[in-house]
Amino acid sequence: MKFSFLIMFFLPFSSYHAMAQQEAAPTALNHYVDFLSHCSKVVTERFDMLRKYQSEVDAYRRKPGFGLRLPSSGPLEEYYYKTCLEGKGLDPVSRQELNAETGKIWKTLNELDEAAKTLETYVRLNTYESDQFKQSDAHVAKIASLFTVFRNEKNDFYKKILQSYRKNQPYKSADPFLSTEREMEQVIASQQALLDSLPYYLNEGTKADWPVARIQRSMLSDEKWLASFGKAQEKLPYPASSAVGDFKNAIASMQDVKRRALDDHNFAAKQSAKHGNSVYVSLLQYFNQDLLVMQKSFVNYSKSLKKLLTYPSDSPVITPEPTQDERDQNQKTKPFKDQPVPALSVSRAKAPAEKATVRTLNGYIDFINESLRQMHLLQLLTRNYQSSAEYYRDPERAAKRADLTYSHADFKLPLSAYQLLSNAAETIPQAYRAPVVAQAEVLLHILKEMDGLSIELVNYTSEKRYLKDQLKRSDAILDRYAMLFEIFDQKKEQLYRDIRRIHESFPNANPASSWYVSGNALLQTLDGDKDILFGIRSYLGGKSDKLPETSGVEAGAKQLIADEYKNMKGLQRYGRSNGLCPYTPYEDLAANSLRFSVMSQKLKPVSNGFSNHPYQSFYYLYNGELVYLYNKFVELANADLLKAVNQPDLFAFRRLSAEKGTEKPAEKRPEKPAEKSKTPADVAEKKPVADPVVAQVASPRNDDKEVTFENNTIIESQRDTVYVERLRVDTVFIERNAQQNVTRSLEGFAANNMILLLDVSSSMNSPFKMPLLKRSIKSLLTLLRPEDQITIVLYSGKARVVLKPTSGSKATEIARMIDLLQSDGDTDGNEGLRLAYKTANKSYIRGGNNRIVLATDGEFPVSDEVMQMIEQNARQDLYLTVFTFGRHAHTGQKLKKLSQLGQGTYAHVTEESADLQLIIEAQSKKTAR
């Protein structure tokens, strides 16, 4: 009996001991993982130290004279190392094997620490001053090699940890904890495999192929994970279940990095390793600080019910420098590959479209709109380049000018959107799939050809080939651009029509919903606006001799307003300041549609006196205040609505005649009779306006005469004030009769030092503000000379200089910066004025026209200190001009007072005066003869 009792006691105890050991094994293994993560953190710190040190070394080699610094590192933390070795819960054999691996990793980490401290000592002793960084290069190379050794040993170590874990806790697919853990493990492994394949070059000047295809494959793989991840989430208890969603969000965050990585890998990015390095560091940070943190949260939330294994942080490595690949920079761009599009035959569907189908169709609209944004950028770049290139047609004159330049650093192919659409094409019914996919592919091919042509222009100008061929290749490229812009417009319109036909073939799941009813009403109004826009294009392009009819659109917009509460019944109003309120886009689209109709009735024919085409205002209003609002409503709605496409500004780039530098004529159409030119007597007979806008002309004395704008006619009084500069540069404050045409030339005028202090706050986002501001500046660019200089200071949010003093010979570069201006942020006028005056004084031109031009749409508080600064600088020949923008002239007095203190002009810029206003300011001083 006694013997049998002992047997009965022993069996339960043995079973309990085995279970306890099984429970303790993951805990012990996680101590090893924590040790690896801590070591990875140390390696990452050394990596960051090396990156910063190398940038300082590169700067020192370019310009010696400052001392290098490296932060001192303390002793290595031994806590995690000792915790591993003292841990319990593993069988002796496994524990001995893992402890051996721990010692190996610890040894490598100490070698790395010693190598880093050797470099620190080298720097503190200033040895680099005598050995020209020879020892430094050797130290850096050793540290970089140890990064690779550590990563390889860490990965091998974790594989053994994982094997031990699987032995103690076999995988069971029915267990929601283990199945979710396996899903996470697979995602983490795929992300780490990508990181292991990406290069990081310590020398950012390195030009090497970047693994674009790997990023694309990983991005598409992520889409599959996002669609299928979390199968067992509903079976998990809270809070473990919440960690699954957080982990999925972490995947999406890395997906966003990959999308930007693909889209930003343009021609400019390929000229160095900077872009690739930035992507590598970003992905590593998201991997360690987001993805792994969410996985560890899941493990911690689950430990009361199931002991799971965490994943160690990854560590960076440095890639050896590659051999430089010399490529032919003079290859001509191949024409895009066009292809026949299968006919699209649409039949009425019986059931509503799947959510995924509607999402994909809207994805194609987004792809078209992003493509149009990129095309518009190229239109502006080529237009600015063309205007500059004409001055280089004569090789003798070109050799005396500054170099002709071209850059398209900001152009980006929408590759990620295209790749994701190709991956999602299976959600479109098979009968419609081929035509849509084929058309999107052609659009991408056109963009690629545009990109290739721009790269050609970059190489063409940098190698000064224009001096040899008198712009022959340049003309061919610009001719091709003009054709591609037209082709792209036609093909995107066909794709949009097909996508819309597919969308309309499906019945709506809830046709009585307010979202659907109001969305359809908005779309009908937008369709009418589009007809007007296309009619304006035909009229301005010479294909029609009359303006489009607008009465139907006006009636539709008024009906939209009248039906608002019927259409929007049941939808919540959150207020105009809330971005989730559907009433804001609904009401604004209706109002803007009416404005669009009225604006089209007042369209004036093309005039050579305008630097910008009159179509531009319609382009901005249609895209920015009609299509944008409709698409915003679609995004808010839960009704499977389809977005609308933007329209290009086909008049932004107009091809000039290669022989005379004049615009190639469009098809002839009857022109409106020219207005009779005004004589001085005619002007004198006109009565003054009720509240004339007074503009004071710059003068170093306070006896200024007035300049007034009367019915958009500039009337300027005569003055002949002579100012002799002490370096014998004579300048005269000119007399002008602005009743006559302003001379579009700066010949004979003093050199300009113009600081453009621009308000780009969100309130400037209006057709009467930002477009006019850009137009006003660009009207001056074609007149600038090498001795003129332009500086741009923005004061939206924090005041900042976005364009340092730049010679007029680089008008293309200035124009590119103007094109990139966008409205956002708040206004800080005080700080903007301080920075503008500081910049102006640094770039001051003796005897020149030193002038700050403040452009804003409203008044702002100005401190007494700044007012005093303005007045003092005006006494020292640095003046302040104020331009205001908006639909109506401003009635406030603060801005007028600023211009008076600054002894400059005050003017409200309108459509009629925009092209002359800045030119007049640039002609404020004339050199004495």
mmCIF file of C-alpha atoms in Angstrom, residues 491-670:
data_model
loop_
_atom_site.group_PDB
_atom_site.id
_atom_site.type_symbol
_atom_site.label_atom_id
_atom_site.label_comp_id
_atom_site.label_asym_id
_atom_site.label_seq_id
_atom_site.Cartn_x
_atom_site.Cartn_y
_atom_site.Cartn_z
ATOM 1 C CA LYS A 491 -6.842 59.583 -72.970
ATOM 2 C CA LYS A 492 -7.585 60.424 -69.337
ATOM 3 C CA GLU A 493 -11.019 61.686 -70.396
ATOM 4 C CA GLN A 494 -11.759 58.402 -72.169
ATOM 5 C CA LEU A 495 -10.692 56.399 -69.105
ATOM 6 C CA TYR A 496 -12.898 58.547 -66.868
ATOM 7 C CA ARG A 497 -15.899 58.036 -69.144
ATOM 8 C CA ASP A 498 -15.375 54.261 -69.095
ATOM 9 C CA ILE A 499 -14.975 54.146 -65.305
ATOM 10 C CA ARG A 500 -18.109 56.190 -64.907
ATOM 11 C CA ARG A 501 -20.053 53.912 -67.250
ATOM 12 C CA ILE A 502 -18.953 50.903 -65.222
ATOM 13 C CA HIS A 503 -19.954 52.576 -61.978
ATOM 14 C CA GLU A 504 -23.356 53.615 -63.332
ATOM 15 C CA SER A 505 -24.062 50.057 -64.536
ATOM 16 C CA PHE A 506 -24.502 48.970 -60.906
ATOM 17 C CA PRO A 507 -27.652 49.885 -58.995
ATOM 18 C CA ASN A 508 -27.082 51.686 -55.734
ATOM 19 C CA ALA A 509 -27.629 49.676 -52.574
ATOM 20 C CA ASN A 510 -29.704 52.457 -51.021
ATOM 21 C CA PRO A 511 -31.011 54.858 -53.718
ATOM 22 C CA ALA A 512 -33.322 56.642 -51.253
ATOM 23 C CA SER A 513 -30.516 57.629 -48.865
ATOM 24 C CA SER A 514 -29.755 61.321 -48.486
ATOM 25 C CA TRP A 515 -26.089 60.674 -49.242
ATOM 26 C CA TYR A 516 -26.972 59.184 -52.620
ATOM 27 C CA VAL A 517 -29.672 61.744 -53.508
ATOM 28 C CA SER A 518 -27.550 64.763 -52.625
ATOM 29 C CA GLY A 519 -24.444 63.231 -54.199
ATOM 30 C CA ASN A 520 -26.257 62.758 -57.509
ATOM 31 C CA ALA A 521 -27.566 66.326 -57.374
ATOM 32 C CA LEU A 522 -24.027 67.623 -56.822
ATOM 33 C CA LEU A 523 -22.686 65.517 -59.687
ATOM 34 C CA GLN A 524 -25.309 66.872 -62.100
ATOM 35 C CA THR A 525 -24.290 70.408 -61.162
ATOM 36 C CA LEU A 526 -20.615 69.550 -61.603
ATOM 37 C CA ASP A 527 -21.350 68.029 -65.032
ATOM 38 C CA GLY A 528 -22.878 71.346 -66.092
ATOM 39 C CA ASP A 529 -19.798 73.205 -64.847
ATOM 40 C CA LYS A 530 -17.620 70.829 -66.828
ATOM 41 C CA ASP A 531 -19.588 71.602 -70.000
ATOM 42 C CA ILE A 532 -18.948 75.296 -69.414
ATOM 43 C CA LEU A 533 -15.241 74.634 -68.868
ATOM 44 C CA PHE A 534 -14.951 72.652 -72.081
ATOM 45 C CA GLY A 535 -16.849 75.390 -73.920
ATOM 46 C CA ILE A 536 -14.376 77.966 -72.636
ATOM 47 C CA ARG A 537 -11.502 75.772 -73.790
ATOM 48 C CA SER A 538 -13.002 75.572 -77.257
ATOM 49 C CA TYR A 539 -13.546 79.330 -77.381
ATOM 50 C CA LEU A 540 -10.040 80.229 -76.217
ATOM 51 C CA GLY A 541 -8.513 77.549 -78.415
ATOM 52 C CA GLY A 542 -10.156 78.936 -81.548
ATOM 53 C CA LYS A 543 -12.500 75.983 -82.068
ATOM 54 C CA SER A 544 -15.636 77.964 -81.271
ATOM 55 C CA ASP A 545 -16.606 81.552 -81.960
ATOM 56 C CA LYS A 546 -18.947 81.994 -79.014
ATOM 57 C CA LEU A 547 -18.916 81.516 -75.286
ATOM 58 C CA PRO A 548 -20.791 78.562 -73.746
ATOM 59 C CA GLU A 549 -24.381 78.915 -72.621
ATOM 60 C CA THR A 550 -24.662 79.159 -68.817
ATOM 61 C CA SER A 551 -28.367 79.653 -68.102
ATOM 62 C CA GLY A 552 -28.986 75.948 -67.542
ATOM 63 C CA VAL A 553 -26.110 75.642 -65.096
ATOM 64 C CA GLU A 554 -27.230 78.732 -63.196
ATOM 65 C CA ALA A 555 -30.720 77.316 -62.901
ATOM 66 C CA GLY A 556 -29.330 73.957 -61.748
ATOM 67 C CA ALA A 557 -27.122 75.570 -59.095
ATOM 68 C CA LYS A 558 -30.053 77.619 -57.777
ATOM 69 C CA GLN A 559 -32.179 74.475 -57.671
ATOM 70 C CA LEU A 560 -29.412 72.724 -55.763
ATOM 71 C CA ILE A 561 -29.570 75.480 -53.152
ATOM 72 C CA ALA A 562 -33.367 75.369 -53.030
ATOM 73 C CA ASP A 563 -33.400 71.575 -52.562
ATOM 74 C CA GLU A 564 -30.674 71.495 -49.898
ATOM 75 C CA TYR A 565 -32.817 70.476 -46.937
ATOM 76 C CA LYS A 566 -34.807 67.999 -49.003
ATOM 77 C CA ASN A 567 -31.684 66.387 -50.439
ATOM 78 C CA MET A 568 -29.751 66.407 -47.162
ATOM 79 C CA LYS A 569 -32.636 65.322 -44.942
ATOM 80 C CA GLY A 570 -31.408 63.362 -41.928
ATOM 81 C CA LEU A 571 -27.711 64.192 -42.389
ATOM 82 C CA GLN A 572 -26.004 65.712 -39.376
ATOM 83 C CA ARG A 573 -24.702 69.288 -39.521
ATOM 84 C CA TYR A 574 -21.464 69.657 -37.543
ATOM 85 C CA GLY A 575 -20.598 73.235 -38.476
ATOM 86 C CA ARG A 576 -18.316 74.769 -41.098
ATOM 87 C CA SER A 577 -15.214 74.412 -38.967
ATOM 88 C CA ASN A 578 -15.716 70.645 -38.734
ATOM 89 C CA GLY A 579 -14.190 68.737 -41.631
ATOM 90 C CA LEU A 580 -16.757 65.955 -41.258
ATOM 91 C CA CYS A 581 -19.736 68.206 -42.006
ATOM 92 C CA PRO A 582 -21.335 67.317 -45.380
ATOM 93 C CA TYR A 583 -23.220 70.623 -45.589
ATOM 94 C CA THR A 584 -20.040 72.629 -46.193
ATOM 95 C CA PRO A 585 -19.035 71.023 -49.528
ATOM 96 C CA TYR A 586 -22.696 70.900 -50.609
ATOM 97 C CA GLU A 587 -23.353 74.592 -49.991
ATOM 98 C CA ASP A 588 -19.962 75.797 -51.258
ATOM 99 C CA LEU A 589 -20.199 73.811 -54.485
ATOM 100 C CA ALA A 590 -23.602 75.314 -55.242
ATOM 101 C CA ALA A 591 -22.362 78.858 -54.570
ATOM 102 C CA ASN A 592 -19.148 78.340 -56.529
ATOM 103 C CA SER A 593 -21.083 76.917 -59.471
ATOM 104 C CA LEU A 594 -23.066 80.159 -59.688
ATOM 105 C CA ARG A 595 -19.836 82.142 -59.467
ATOM 106 C CA PHE A 596 -18.305 79.984 -62.179
ATOM 107 C CA SER A 597 -21.197 80.761 -64.520
ATOM 108 C CA VAL A 598 -20.998 84.503 -63.921
ATOM 109 C CA MET A 599 -17.232 84.440 -64.352
ATOM 110 C CA SER A 600 -17.517 82.679 -67.731
ATOM 111 C CA GLN A 601 -19.869 85.371 -69.024
ATOM 112 C CA LYS A 602 -17.185 88.006 -68.336
ATOM 113 C CA LEU A 603 -14.417 86.114 -70.124
ATOM 114 C CA LYS A 604 -12.128 88.332 -72.139
ATOM 115 C CA PRO A 605 -10.229 87.181 -75.231
ATOM 116 C CA VAL A 606 -6.540 86.358 -75.053
ATOM 117 C CA SER A 607 -4.392 89.454 -74.862
ATOM 118 C CA ASN A 608 -0.668 89.632 -75.535
ATOM 119 C CA GLY A 609 -0.374 92.042 -72.624
ATOM 120 C CA PHE A 610 -1.125 89.310 -70.121
ATOM 121 C CA SER A 611 1.674 87.000 -69.073
ATOM 122 C CA ASN A 612 -0.834 84.356 -68.035
ATOM 123 C CA HIS A 613 -3.660 82.936 -70.061
ATOM 124 C CA PRO A 614 -7.210 83.937 -68.975
ATOM 125 C CA TYR A 615 -8.091 80.233 -68.788
ATOM 126 C CA GLN A 616 -5.969 79.876 -65.665
ATOM 127 C CA SER A 617 -8.601 81.388 -63.379
ATOM 128 C CA PHE A 618 -11.198 78.916 -64.656
ATOM 129 C CA TYR A 619 -8.756 76.056 -64.201
ATOM 130 C CA TYR A 620 -8.123 76.932 -60.561
ATOM 131 C CA LEU A 621 -11.775 77.550 -59.754
ATOM 132 C CA TYR A 622 -13.031 74.359 -61.408
ATOM 133 C CA ASN A 623 -10.439 72.040 -59.840
ATOM 134 C CA GLY A 624 -9.969 73.756 -56.497
ATOM 135 C CA GLU A 625 -13.491 74.873 -55.651
ATOM 136 C CA LEU A 626 -15.766 72.539 -57.585
ATOM 137 C CA VAL A 627 -14.173 69.124 -58.147
ATOM 138 C CA TYR A 628 -12.376 69.278 -54.805
ATOM 139 C CA LEU A 629 -15.632 69.956 -52.946
ATOM 140 C CA TYR A 630 -17.496 67.205 -54.763
ATOM 141 C CA ASN A 631 -14.758 64.668 -54.063
ATOM 142 C CA LYS A 632 -14.728 65.783 -50.428
ATOM 143 C CA PHE A 633 -18.452 65.045 -50.235
ATOM 144 C CA VAL A 634 -17.880 61.601 -51.799
ATOM 145 C CA GLU A 635 -15.230 60.807 -49.184
ATOM 146 C CA LEU A 636 -17.633 61.754 -46.392
ATOM 147 C CA ALA A 637 -20.559 59.835 -47.856
ATOM 148 C CA ASN A 638 -21.377 56.218 -47.157
ATOM 149 C CA ALA A 639 -23.149 55.709 -50.466
ATOM 150 C CA ASP A 640 -20.660 54.141 -52.924
ATOM 151 C CA LEU A 641 -20.432 57.363 -54.942
ATOM 152 C CA LEU A 642 -17.785 57.900 -57.623
ATOM 153 C CA LYS A 643 -15.297 60.769 -57.526
ATOM 154 C CA ALA A 644 -14.736 63.216 -60.402
ATOM 155 C CA VAL A 645 -11.535 63.944 -62.299
ATOM 156 C CA ASN A 646 -9.733 67.261 -62.424
ATOM 157 C CA GLN A 647 -9.019 69.001 -65.700
ATOM 158 C CA PRO A 648 -5.607 70.147 -66.954
ATOM 159 C CA ASP A 649 -4.642 73.696 -67.786
ATOM 160 C CA LEU A 650 -3.858 73.028 -71.430
ATOM 161 C CA PHE A 651 -2.973 76.690 -71.970
ATOM 162 C CA ALA A 652 -0.310 76.673 -69.233
ATOM 163 C CA PHE A 653 2.275 75.620 -71.802
ATOM 164 C CA ARG A 654 1.978 77.247 -75.215
ATOM 165 C CA ARG A 655 4.616 76.379 -77.759
ATOM 166 C CA LEU A 656 6.569 79.322 -79.133
ATOM 167 C CA SER A 657 7.775 79.635 -82.689
ATOM 168 C CA ALA A 658 11.408 78.523 -82.853
ATOM 169 C CA GLU A 659 12.220 81.263 -85.354
ATOM 170 C CA LYS A 660 10.881 84.338 -83.591
ATOM 171 C CA GLY A 661 10.145 83.209 -80.072
ATOM 172 C CA THR A 662 6.493 84.088 -80.533
ATOM 173 C CA GLU A 663 3.509 81.973 -79.667
ATOM 174 C CA LYS A 664 2.341 79.654 -82.408
ATOM 175 C CA PRO A 665 -1.076 80.886 -83.519
ATOM 176 C CA ALA A 666 -4.189 78.890 -82.776
ATOM 177 C CA GLU A 667 -6.909 78.316 -85.321
ATOM 178 C CA LYS A 668 -8.389 81.639 -86.358
ATOM 179 C CA ARG A 669 -11.766 82.711 -85.063
ATOM 180 C CA PRO A 670 -13.681 85.984 -85.165
#
